[in-house]
Amino acid sequence: MSAPSTTTLITGASSGLGAETARQLAARGHDLALCARRADRLADLEAEITAAHPDVRVVVRELDVTDDAQVFEVFRAFRADFGRIDRVVVNAGVGKGAPIGTGRPELNRETAMTNFVAALTQTEAAMEIFRDQNAGHLVMISSMSAVRGMPGGGTTYAATKAGVAHLAEGIRADVHGTPITVSVIYPGYIRSEMNESLKRIPFVVSTQKGVAAIVEAIEKGRARAHVPAWPWVPVGFALKHLPLPVARRMMG
Ligand SMILES: NC(=O)c1ccc[n+]([C@@H]2O[C@H](COP(=O)([O-])OP(=O)(O)OC[C@H]3O[C@@H](n4cnc5c(N)ncnc54)[C@H](OP(=O)(O)O)[C@@H]3O)[C@@H](O)[C@H]2O)c1
């Protein structure tokens, strides 16, 4: 008898890291619960994955993660579809922002609400399921920007990514010694819609390569992973410890 398949729920699965994580987990035989706002993109991805891996079960649902009630509704519906959810990847995010106090508070607010408040809601919905199952793997997609406060348009974004990493670390302490596990992934720059308009992207890697490193870390159940490890482990260390005048030039 073959081993039971793992069911992974991914938010923000309509593009970039989320969509590629779905493709790579499907190639490993995982069933998938995929959600995002753009239902047409999800339908295309479902068709693509099902054609490539007919044995993999894919269910897609439209979800705006900033709608609290809808998050609980959709996560619970996915659980009913599959009977259980083994892993949730809290991935949906936006990269909008402006320097604080320069008259664009709506951009920073949207980023804070999507990347932190909505991530909290997704985590509540995921942990409700995991606690009931007494099993599950919570995966939080943070960012290398979490290691130090960022200047300019990245200030709020970096703060949200530090926030979600801290949230996940706290939950790990809560469930220590139980079958529930928590991974925090700190990606460096990986090509996606989020950074396609950026002119200077240091050390950027392709979506496939970056996500391969993410999937490897997730599958190993790493508690925390800077991905790809080269150059982001040493860059992360430098960013955290360099004097501000040097660090801000690296980050700007
Ligand atoms: N790419 C990088 O270099 C990098 C580095 C570090 C961390 N990250 C993180 O990786 C995650 C994925 O980003 P990405 O780079 O793959 O960017 P992306 O291609 O722009 O994907 C973002 C995803 O989030 C979804 N999303 C945004 N707002 C949403 C909402 N209100 N409700 C539901 N889904 C929403 C989008 O789907 P819809 O628009 O269809 O809803 C989309 O699927 C983000 O958390 C990002 O911060 C990325």
PDB file of C-alpha atoms and ligand atoms in Angstrom:
ATOM      1  CA  MET A   1       0.000   0.000   0.000  1.00  0.00           C
ATOM      2  CA  SER A   2       1.401   3.463  -0.882  1.00  0.00           C
ATOM      3  CA  ALA A   3       1.979   6.035   1.867  1.00  0.00           C
ATOM      4  CA  PRO A   4      -0.913   8.497   2.377  1.00  0.00           C
ATOM      5  CA  SER A   5      -0.267  11.738   0.492  1.00  0.00           C
ATOM      6  CA  THR A   6       0.418  15.023   2.222  1.00  0.00           C
ATOM      7  CA  THR A   7      -2.123  17.798   1.710  1.00  0.00           C
ATOM      8  CA  THR A   8      -0.633  21.287   1.586  1.00  0.00           C
ATOM      9  CA  LEU A   9      -2.729  24.454   1.674  1.00  0.00           C
ATOM     10  CA  ILE A  10      -1.015  27.470   0.055  1.00  0.00           C
ATOM     11  CA  THR A  11      -2.342  31.025   0.190  1.00  0.00           C
ATOM     12  CA  GLY A  12      -1.302  33.456  -2.552  1.00  0.00           C
ATOM     13  CA  ALA A  13      -0.993  30.532  -4.958  1.00  0.00           C
ATOM     14  CA  SER A  14      -1.993  32.463  -8.094  1.00  0.00           C
ATOM     15  CA  SER A  15       1.523  33.656  -8.962  1.00  0.00           C
ATOM     16  CA  GLY A  16       5.194  33.789  -8.031  1.00  0.00           C
ATOM     17  CA  LEU A  17       6.457  31.755  -5.083  1.00  0.00           C
ATOM     18  CA  GLY A  18       3.055  30.334  -4.154  1.00  0.00           C
ATOM     19  CA  ALA A  19       2.283  28.994  -7.654  1.00  0.00           C
ATOM     20  CA  GLU A  20       5.782  27.546  -8.073  1.00  0.00           C
ATOM     21  CA  THR A  21       5.674  25.938  -4.616  1.00  0.00           C
ATOM     22  CA  ALA A  22       2.431  24.263  -5.709  1.00  0.00           C
ATOM     23  CA  ARG A  23       4.100  22.961  -8.904  1.00  0.00           C
ATOM     24  CA  GLN A  24       7.136  21.627  -7.055  1.00  0.00           C
ATOM     25  CA  LEU A  25       5.121  19.988  -4.257  1.00  0.00           C
ATOM     26  CA  ALA A  26       2.836  18.399  -6.873  1.00  0.00           C
ATOM     27  CA  ALA A  27       5.951  16.939  -8.528  1.00  0.00           C
ATOM     28  CA  ARG A  28       6.662  15.306  -5.139  1.00  0.00           C
ATOM     29  CA  GLY A  29       3.149  13.825  -5.096  1.00  0.00           C
ATOM     30  CA  HIS A  30       1.474  16.203  -2.643  1.00  0.00           C
ATOM     31  CA  ASP A  31      -2.224  17.050  -2.827  1.00  0.00           C
ATOM     32  CA  LEU A  32      -2.920  20.769  -2.931  1.00  0.00           C
ATOM     33  CA  ALA A  33      -5.463  23.250  -1.571  1.00  0.00           C
ATOM     34  CA  LEU A  34      -4.767  26.501  -3.403  1.00  0.00           C
ATOM     35  CA  CYS A  35      -6.264  29.949  -2.866  1.00  0.00           C
ATOM     36  CA  ALA A  36      -5.878  33.603  -3.912  1.00  0.00           C
ATOM     37  CA  ARG A  37      -8.099  36.376  -5.266  1.00  0.00           C
ATOM     38  CA  ARG A  38      -7.450  35.751  -8.990  1.00  0.00           C
ATOM     39  CA  ALA A  39      -9.652  32.715  -9.635  1.00  0.00           C
ATOM     40  CA  ASP A  40      -8.740  32.567 -13.349  1.00  0.00           C
ATOM     41  CA  ARG A  41      -5.055  32.126 -12.492  1.00  0.00           C
ATOM     42  CA  LEU A  42      -5.922  29.404  -9.978  1.00  0.00           C
ATOM     43  CA  ALA A  43      -8.029  27.567 -12.566  1.00  0.00           C
ATOM     44  CA  ASP A  44      -5.114  27.683 -15.056  1.00  0.00           C
ATOM     45  CA  LEU A  45      -2.692  26.391 -12.409  1.00  0.00           C
ATOM     46  CA  GLU A  46      -5.062  23.606 -11.415  1.00  0.00           C
ATOM     47  CA  ALA A  47      -5.355  22.514 -15.067  1.00  0.00           C
ATOM     48  CA  GLU A  48      -1.573  22.665 -15.540  1.00  0.00           C
ATOM     49  CA  ILE A  49      -0.787  20.624 -12.404  1.00  0.00           C
ATOM     50  CA  THR A  50      -3.535  18.073 -13.004  1.00  0.00           C
ATOM     51  CA  ALA A  51      -2.312  17.529 -16.584  1.00  0.00           C
ATOM     52  CA  ALA A  52       1.290  17.052 -15.425  1.00  0.00           C
ATOM     53  CA  HIS A  53       0.432  14.937 -12.339  1.00  0.00           C
ATOM     54  CA  PRO A  54      -2.914  13.152 -12.804  1.00  0.00           C
ATOM     55  CA  ASP A  55      -2.571  11.396  -9.425  1.00  0.00           C
ATOM     56  CA  VAL A  56      -2.361  14.666  -7.512  1.00  0.00           C
ATOM     57  CA  ARG A  57      -5.603  16.116  -6.176  1.00  0.00           C
ATOM     58  CA  VAL A  58      -5.895  19.890  -6.528  1.00  0.00           C
ATOM     59  CA  VAL A  59      -8.747  21.988  -5.136  1.00  0.00           C
ATOM     60  CA  VAL A  60      -8.812  25.756  -5.691  1.00  0.00           C
ATOM     61  CA  ARG A  61     -10.849  28.428  -3.925  1.00  0.00           C
ATOM     62  CA  GLU A  62     -11.028  32.186  -4.295  1.00  0.00           C
ATOM     63  CA  LEU A  63      -9.891  33.974  -1.133  1.00  0.00           C
ATOM     64  CA  ASP A  64      -9.057  37.518  -0.112  1.00  0.00           C
ATOM     65  CA  VAL A  65      -6.939  36.952   2.994  1.00  0.00           C
ATOM     66  CA  THR A  66      -7.882  40.372   4.395  1.00  0.00           C
ATOM     67  CA  ASP A  67     -11.463  39.116   4.823  1.00  0.00           C
ATOM     68  CA  ASP A  68     -11.220  37.410   8.237  1.00  0.00           C
ATOM     69  CA  ALA A  69     -14.470  35.457   8.025  1.00  0.00           C
ATOM     70  CA  GLN A  70     -13.641  34.202   4.531  1.00  0.00           C
ATOM     71  CA  VAL A  71     -10.229  32.930   5.698  1.00  0.00           C
ATOM     72  CA  PHE A  72     -11.818  30.666   8.337  1.00  0.00           C
ATOM     73  CA  GLU A  73     -14.566  29.615   5.915  1.00  0.00           C
ATOM     74  CA  VAL A  74     -12.133  28.675   3.120  1.00  0.00           C
ATOM     75  CA  PHE A  75      -9.621  26.879   5.380  1.00  0.00           C
ATOM     76  CA  ARG A  76     -12.431  24.849   6.978  1.00  0.00           C
ATOM     77  CA  ALA A  77     -13.897  24.033   3.546  1.00  0.00           C
ATOM     78  CA  PHE A  78     -10.496  22.784   2.340  1.00  0.00           C
ATOM     79  CA  ARG A  79     -10.243  20.578   5.405  1.00  0.00           C
ATOM     80  CA  ALA A  80     -13.681  19.157   4.658  1.00  0.00           C
ATOM     81  CA  ASP A  81     -12.604  18.489   1.050  1.00  0.00           C
ATOM     82  CA  PHE A  82      -9.512  16.497   2.004  1.00  0.00           C
ATOM     83  CA  GLY A  83     -10.477  15.208   5.456  1.00  0.00           C
ATOM     84  CA  ARG A  84      -7.319  16.763   6.886  1.00  0.00           C
ATOM     85  CA  ILE A  85      -4.750  19.469   6.137  1.00  0.00           C
ATOM     86  CA  ASP A  86      -1.150  18.447   6.829  1.00  0.00           C
ATOM     87  CA  ARG A  87       0.556  21.729   6.079  1.00  0.00           C
ATOM     88  CA  VAL A  88      -0.378  25.386   5.594  1.00  0.00           C
ATOM     89  CA  VAL A  89       1.957  27.787   3.805  1.00  0.00           C
ATOM     90  CA  VAL A  90       1.104  31.366   4.830  1.00  0.00           C
ATOM     91  CA  ASN A  91       2.435  32.986   1.672  1.00  0.00           C
ATOM     92  CA  ALA A  92       0.009  35.678   0.391  1.00  0.00           C
ATOM     93  CA  GLY A  93       1.660  39.070   0.494  1.00  0.00           C
ATOM     94  CA  VAL A  94       2.126  42.462  -1.147  1.00  0.00           C
ATOM     95  CA  GLY A  95       5.219  44.636  -1.454  1.00  0.00           C
ATOM     96  CA  LYS A  96       3.706  48.132  -1.506  1.00  0.00           C
ATOM     97  CA  GLY A  97       5.161  50.938   0.552  1.00  0.00           C
ATOM     98  CA  ALA A  98       6.451  54.487   0.889  1.00  0.00           C
ATOM     99  CA  PRO A  99       8.809  56.148   3.389  1.00  0.00           C
ATOM    100  CA  ILE A 100       6.864  56.719   6.607  1.00  0.00           C
ATOM    101  CA  GLY A 101       5.419  60.225   6.862  1.00  0.00           C
ATOM    102  CA  THR A 102       5.631  61.063   3.172  1.00  0.00           C
ATOM    103  CA  GLY A 103       1.920  61.152   2.471  1.00  0.00           C
ATOM    104  CA  ARG A 104       1.190  57.615   1.223  1.00  0.00           C
ATOM    105  CA  PRO A 105      -0.124  55.930   4.386  1.00  0.00           C
ATOM    106  CA  GLU A 106      -2.599  53.843   2.362  1.00  0.00           C
ATOM    107  CA  LEU A 107       0.259  51.891   0.757  1.00  0.00           C
ATOM    108  CA  ASN A 108       1.871  51.062   4.086  1.00  0.00           C
ATOM    109  CA  ARG A 109      -1.499  50.198   5.606  1.00  0.00           C
ATOM    110  CA  GLU A 110      -2.343  47.764   2.786  1.00  0.00           C
ATOM    111  CA  THR A 111       0.983  46.024   3.290  1.00  0.00           C
ATOM    112  CA  ALA A 112       0.521  45.885   7.071  1.00  0.00           C
ATOM    113  CA  MET A 113      -3.032  44.526   6.768  1.00  0.00           C
ATOM    114  CA  THR A 114      -2.148  41.894   4.147  1.00  0.00           C
ATOM    115  CA  ASN A 115       1.271  40.770   5.348  1.00  0.00           C
ATOM    116  CA  PHE A 116       0.721  40.903   9.094  1.00  0.00           C
ATOM    117  CA  VAL A 117      -2.925  41.157  10.160  1.00  0.00           C
ATOM    118  CA  ALA A 118      -4.140  38.763   7.449  1.00  0.00           C
ATOM    119  CA  ALA A 119      -1.198  36.430   8.136  1.00  0.00           C
ATOM    120  CA  LEU A 120      -2.309  36.366  11.775  1.00  0.00           C
ATOM    121  CA  THR A 121      -5.825  35.384  10.686  1.00  0.00           C
ATOM    122  CA  GLN A 122      -4.470  32.655   8.390  1.00  0.00           C
ATOM    123  CA  THR A 123      -2.362  31.390  11.286  1.00  0.00           C
ATOM    124  CA  GLU A 124      -5.394  31.323  13.604  1.00  0.00           C
ATOM    125  CA  ALA A 125      -7.352  29.327  11.009  1.00  0.00           C
ATOM    126  CA  ALA A 126      -4.449  26.934  10.371  1.00  0.00           C
ATOM    127  CA  MET A 127      -3.674  26.361  14.057  1.00  0.00           C
ATOM    128  CA  GLU A 128      -7.352  25.742  14.826  1.00  0.00           C
ATOM    129  CA  ILE A 129      -7.194  22.827  12.373  1.00  0.00           C
ATOM    130  CA  PHE A 130      -3.779  21.585  13.561  1.00  0.00           C
ATOM    131  CA  ARG A 131      -4.758  21.698  17.234  1.00  0.00           C
ATOM    132  CA  ASP A 132      -7.914  19.725  16.456  1.00  0.00           C
ATOM    133  CA  GLN A 133      -5.927  17.148  14.443  1.00  0.00           C
ATOM    134  CA  ASN A 134      -3.055  17.238  16.965  1.00  0.00           C
ATOM    135  CA  ALA A 135      -0.808  17.369  13.895  1.00  0.00           C
ATOM    136  CA  GLY A 136       0.255  19.805  11.203  1.00  0.00           C
ATOM    137  CA  HIS A 137       3.084  21.875   9.816  1.00  0.00           C
ATOM    138  CA  LEU A 138       2.766  25.661   9.795  1.00  0.00           C
ATOM    139  CA  VAL A 139       5.042  27.372   7.258  1.00  0.00           C
ATOM    140  CA  MET A 140       5.408  31.135   7.473  1.00  0.00           C
ATOM    141  CA  ILE A 141       6.877  32.956   4.479  1.00  0.00           C
ATOM    142  CA  SER A 142       8.835  35.828   6.017  1.00  0.00           C
ATOM    143  CA  SER A 143      11.699  37.571   4.147  1.00  0.00           C
ATOM    144  CA  MET A 144      15.369  38.425   4.503  1.00  0.00           C
ATOM    145  CA  SER A 145      14.120  41.976   5.058  1.00  0.00           C
ATOM    146  CA  ALA A 146      12.971  40.777   8.503  1.00  0.00           C
ATOM    147  CA  VAL A 147      16.512  40.728   9.844  1.00  0.00           C
ATOM    148  CA  ARG A 148      16.830  44.523  10.104  1.00  0.00           C
ATOM    149  CA  GLY A 149      14.609  47.592   9.812  1.00  0.00           C
ATOM    150  CA  MET A 150      14.594  48.698   6.163  1.00  0.00           C
ATOM    151  CA  PRO A 151      14.637  52.268   4.856  1.00  0.00           C
ATOM    152  CA  GLY A 152      12.433  53.893   2.188  1.00  0.00           C
ATOM    153  CA  GLY A 153       9.485  52.037   0.683  1.00  0.00           C
ATOM    154  CA  GLY A 154      10.541  48.830   2.448  1.00  0.00           C
ATOM    155  CA  THR A 155      10.058  50.004   6.036  1.00  0.00           C
ATOM    156  CA  THR A 156       6.557  48.669   6.615  1.00  0.00           C
ATOM    157  CA  TYR A 157       7.161  45.548   4.523  1.00  0.00           C
ATOM    158  CA  ALA A 158      10.236  44.616   6.584  1.00  0.00           C
ATOM    159  CA  ALA A 159       8.350  45.270   9.826  1.00  0.00           C
ATOM    160  CA  THR A 160       5.512  42.946   8.737  1.00  0.00           C
ATOM    161  CA  LYS A 161       8.003  40.227   7.841  1.00  0.00           C
ATOM    162  CA  ALA A 162       9.746  40.545  11.214  1.00  0.00           C
ATOM    163  CA  GLY A 163       6.284  40.444  12.812  1.00  0.00           C
ATOM    164  CA  VAL A 164       5.192  37.215  11.129  1.00  0.00           C
ATOM    165  CA  ALA A 165       8.519  35.559  11.929  1.00  0.00           C
ATOM    166  CA  HIS A 166       8.085  36.471  15.601  1.00  0.00           C
ATOM    167  CA  LEU A 167       4.494  35.252  15.543  1.00  0.00           C
ATOM    168  CA  ALA A 168       5.586  31.871  14.203  1.00  0.00           C
ATOM    169  CA  GLU A 169       8.452  31.590  16.712  1.00  0.00           C
ATOM    170  CA  GLY A 170       5.962  32.175  19.537  1.00  0.00           C
ATOM    171  CA  ILE A 171       3.621  29.499  18.214  1.00  0.00           C
ATOM    172  CA  ARG A 172       6.578  27.094  17.997  1.00  0.00           C
ATOM    173  CA  ALA A 173       7.200  27.663  21.703  1.00  0.00           C
ATOM    174  CA  ASP A 174       3.489  27.051  22.367  1.00  0.00           C
ATOM    175  CA  VAL A 175       3.396  23.687  20.577  1.00  0.00           C
ATOM    176  CA  HIS A 176       6.863  22.491  21.571  1.00  0.00           C
ATOM    177  CA  GLY A 177       6.817  18.762  22.314  1.00  0.00           C
ATOM    178  CA  THR A 178       3.637  18.148  20.289  1.00  0.00           C
ATOM    179  CA  PRO A 179       3.315  16.733  16.757  1.00  0.00           C
ATOM    180  CA  ILE A 180       2.659  20.282  15.447  1.00  0.00           C
ATOM    181  CA  THR A 181       5.722  21.895  13.840  1.00  0.00           C
ATOM    182  CA  VAL A 182       6.535  25.402  12.629  1.00  0.00           C
ATOM    183  CA  SER A 183       8.931  26.587   9.912  1.00  0.00           C
ATOM    184  CA  VAL A 184       9.869  30.192   9.174  1.00  0.00           C
ATOM    185  CA  ILE A 185      11.283  30.766   5.687  1.00  0.00           C
ATOM    186  CA  TYR A 186      13.330  33.890   5.021  1.00  0.00           C
ATOM    187  CA  PRO A 187      13.649  34.188   1.216  1.00  0.00           C
ATOM    188  CA  GLY A 188      16.174  36.501  -0.399  1.00  0.00           C
ATOM    189  CA  TYR A 189      15.267  37.990  -3.776  1.00  0.00           C
ATOM    190  CA  ILE A 190      13.426  35.543  -6.012  1.00  0.00           C
ATOM    191  CA  ARG A 191      11.899  36.602  -9.334  1.00  0.00           C
ATOM    192  CA  SER A 192       8.139  37.177  -9.087  1.00  0.00           C
ATOM    193  CA  GLU A 193       5.477  39.754  -9.939  1.00  0.00           C
ATOM    194  CA  MET A 194       6.302  41.489  -6.660  1.00  0.00           C
ATOM    195  CA  ASN A 195       9.766  42.583  -7.779  1.00  0.00           C
ATOM    196  CA  GLU A 196       9.394  42.730 -11.582  1.00  0.00           C
ATOM    197  CA  SER A 197       9.385  46.558 -11.534  1.00  0.00           C
ATOM    198  CA  LEU A 198      12.485  46.874  -9.313  1.00  0.00           C
ATOM    199  CA  LYS A 199      15.548  48.168 -11.162  1.00  0.00           C
ATOM    200  CA  ARG A 200      18.221  46.802  -8.860  1.00  0.00           C
ATOM    201  CA  ILE A 201      17.689  43.326  -7.430  1.00  0.00           C
ATOM    202  CA  PRO A 202      20.832  42.087  -5.663  1.00  0.00           C
ATOM    203  CA  PHE A 203      21.584  38.342  -5.830  1.00  0.00           C
ATOM    204  CA  VAL A 204      18.202  37.619  -7.464  1.00  0.00           C
ATOM    205  CA  VAL A 205      17.545  34.021  -8.544  1.00  0.00           C
ATOM    206  CA  SER A 206      14.911  32.498 -10.827  1.00  0.00           C
ATOM    207  CA  THR A 207      11.529  31.540  -9.387  1.00  0.00           C
ATOM    208  CA  GLN A 208      12.297  27.836  -9.960  1.00  0.00           C
ATOM    209  CA  LYS A 209      15.678  27.969  -8.214  1.00  0.00           C
ATOM    210  CA  GLY A 210      14.457  30.074  -5.279  1.00  0.00           C
ATOM    211  CA  VAL A 211      11.381  27.941  -4.732  1.00  0.00           C
ATOM    212  CA  ALA A 212      13.439  24.728  -4.951  1.00  0.00           C
ATOM    213  CA  ALA A 213      15.363  26.018  -1.926  1.00  0.00           C
ATOM    214  CA  ILE A 214      12.110  26.887  -0.137  1.00  0.00           C
ATOM    215  CA  VAL A 215      10.581  23.470  -0.843  1.00  0.00           C
ATOM    216  CA  GLU A 216      13.729  21.697   0.322  1.00  0.00           C
ATOM    217  CA  ALA A 217      13.656  23.623   3.617  1.00  0.00           C
ATOM    218  CA  ILE A 218       9.932  22.958   4.088  1.00  0.00           C
ATOM    219  CA  GLU A 219      10.214  19.259   3.338  1.00  0.00           C
ATOM    220  CA  LYS A 220      13.078  18.925   5.807  1.00  0.00           C
ATOM    221  CA  GLY A 221      10.902  20.646   8.411  1.00  0.00           C
ATOM    222  CA  ARG A 222      13.593  23.250   9.077  1.00  0.00           C
ATOM    223  CA  ALA A 223      12.647  25.502  12.000  1.00  0.00           C
ATOM    224  CA  ARG A 224      14.107  28.494  10.141  1.00  0.00           C
ATOM    225  CA  ALA A 225      15.819  28.820   6.782  1.00  0.00           C
ATOM    226  CA  HIS A 226      17.416  31.682   4.868  1.00  0.00           C
ATOM    227  CA  VAL A 227      16.964  30.761   1.202  1.00  0.00           C
ATOM    228  CA  PRO A 228      18.878  30.305  -1.002  1.00  0.00           C
ATOM    229  CA  ALA A 229      21.483  29.745   1.730  1.00  0.00           C
ATOM    230  CA  TRP A 230      24.166  31.282  -0.475  1.00  0.00           C
ATOM    231  CA  PRO A 231      24.509  34.253  -0.322  1.00  0.00           C
ATOM    232  CA  TRP A 232      21.676  34.984   2.110  1.00  0.00           C
ATOM    233  CA  VAL A 233      23.089  33.375   5.269  1.00  0.00           C
ATOM    234  CA  PRO A 234      26.223  35.600   5.238  1.00  0.00           C
ATOM    235  CA  VAL A 235      24.327  38.612   3.819  1.00  0.00           C
ATOM    236  CA  GLY A 236      21.759  38.239   6.592  1.00  0.00           C
ATOM    237  CA  PHE A 237      24.490  38.133   9.222  1.00  0.00           C
ATOM    238  CA  ALA A 238      26.135  41.240   7.736  1.00  0.00           C
ATOM    239  CA  LEU A 239      22.830  43.118   7.465  1.00  0.00           C
ATOM    240  CA  LYS A 240      22.063  42.437  11.108  1.00  0.00           C
ATOM    241  CA  HIS A 241      25.456  43.438  12.513  1.00  0.00           C
ATOM    242  CA  LEU A 242      26.927  46.138  10.252  1.00  0.00           C
ATOM    243  CA  PRO A 243      26.837  49.744  11.488  1.00  0.00           C
ATOM    244  CA  LEU A 244      23.735  51.579  10.244  1.00  0.00           C
ATOM    245  CA  PRO A 245      25.511  53.875   7.719  1.00  0.00           C
ATOM    246  CA  VAL A 246      26.918  50.795   5.946  1.00  0.00           C
ATOM    247  CA  ALA A 247      23.825  48.627   6.348  1.00  0.00           C
ATOM    248  CA  ARG A 248      21.486  51.294   4.939  1.00  0.00           C
ATOM    249  CA  ARG A 249      23.565  51.496   1.763  1.00  0.00           C
ATOM    250  CA  MET A 250      23.223  47.710   1.355  1.00  0.00           C
ATOM    251  CA  MET A 251      19.486  47.873   1.939  1.00  0.00           C
ATOM    252  CA  GLY A 252      18.593  50.986  -0.024  1.00  0.00           C
TER     253      GLY A 252
HETATM  254  N1  LIG B   1       9.879  37.337  -4.442  1.00  0.00           N
HETATM  255  C1  LIG B   1      10.719  37.634  -3.479  1.00  0.00           C
HETATM  256  O1  LIG B   1      11.872  38.037  -3.739  1.00  0.00           O
HETATM  257  C2  LIG B   1      10.300  37.470  -2.043  1.00  0.00           C
HETATM  258  C3  LIG B   1      11.292  37.574  -1.060  1.00  0.00           C
HETATM  259  C4  LIG B   1      10.922  37.420   0.278  1.00  0.00           C
HETATM  260  C5  LIG B   1       9.627  37.137   0.609  1.00  0.00           C
HETATM  261  N2  LIG B   1       8.665  37.050  -0.375  1.00  0.00           N
HETATM  262  C6  LIG B   1       7.292  36.771   0.038  1.00  0.00           C
HETATM  263  O2  LIG B   1       6.775  35.700  -0.739  1.00  0.00           O
HETATM  264  C7  LIG B   1       5.342  35.789  -0.763  1.00  0.00           C
HETATM  265  C8  LIG B   1       4.869  35.609  -2.189  1.00  0.00           C
HETATM  266  O3  LIG B   1       5.252  36.748  -2.953  1.00  0.00           O
HETATM  267  P1  LIG B   1       5.759  36.658  -4.464  1.00  0.00           P
HETATM  268  O4  LIG B   1       7.145  37.163  -4.507  1.00  0.00           O
HETATM  269  O5  LIG B   1       5.438  35.333  -5.025  1.00  0.00           O
HETATM  270  O6  LIG B   1       4.848  37.799  -5.127  1.00  0.00           O
HETATM  271  P2  LIG B   1       3.618  37.733  -6.140  1.00  0.00           P
HETATM  272  O7  LIG B   1       3.987  36.980  -7.374  1.00  0.00           O
HETATM  273  O8  LIG B   1       3.150  39.133  -6.261  1.00  0.00           O
HETATM  274  O9  LIG B   1       2.546  36.840  -5.359  1.00  0.00           O
HETATM  275  C9  LIG B   1       1.812  37.339  -4.274  1.00  0.00           C
HETATM  276  C10 LIG B   1       0.641  36.403  -4.040  1.00  0.00           C
HETATM  277  O10 LIG B   1      -0.084  36.879  -2.913  1.00  0.00           O
HETATM  278  C11 LIG B   1      -1.452  36.921  -3.257  1.00  0.00           C
HETATM  279  N3  LIG B   1      -2.158  37.972  -2.515  1.00  0.00           N
HETATM  280  C12 LIG B   1      -1.817  39.274  -2.365  1.00  0.00           C
HETATM  281  N4  LIG B   1      -2.766  39.919  -1.674  1.00  0.00           N
HETATM  282  C13 LIG B   1      -3.725  38.997  -1.385  1.00  0.00           C
HETATM  283  C14 LIG B   1      -4.981  39.044  -0.717  1.00  0.00           C
HETATM  284  N5  LIG B   1      -5.457  40.195  -0.179  1.00  0.00           N
HETATM  285  N6  LIG B   1      -5.699  37.909  -0.612  1.00  0.00           N
HETATM  286  C15 LIG B   1      -5.247  36.755  -1.138  1.00  0.00           C
HETATM  287  N7  LIG B   1      -4.073  36.625  -1.784  1.00  0.00           N
HETATM  288  C16 LIG B   1      -3.339  37.757  -1.915  1.00  0.00           C
HETATM  289  C17 LIG B   1      -1.499  37.159  -4.753  1.00  0.00           C
HETATM  290  O11 LIG B   1      -2.699  36.622  -5.285  1.00  0.00           O
HETATM  291  P3  LIG B   1      -3.963  37.467  -5.830  1.00  0.00           P
HETATM  292  O12 LIG B   1      -3.460  38.803  -6.280  1.00  0.00           O
HETATM  293  O13 LIG B   1      -4.495  36.603  -6.951  1.00  0.00           O
HETATM  294  O14 LIG B   1      -4.884  37.525  -4.665  1.00  0.00           O
HETATM  295  C18 LIG B   1      -0.312  36.333  -5.220  1.00  0.00           C
HETATM  296  O15 LIG B   1      -0.695  35.004  -5.450  1.00  0.00           O
HETATM  297  C19 LIG B   1       4.997  37.129  -0.143  1.00  0.00           C
HETATM  298  O16 LIG B   1       4.604  36.956   1.205  1.00  0.00           O
HETATM  299  C20 LIG B   1       6.309  37.891  -0.203  1.00  0.00           C
HETATM  300  O17 LIG B   1       6.387  38.899   0.782  1.00  0.00           O
HETATM  301  C21 LIG B   1       8.972  37.213  -1.687  1.00  0.00           C
END
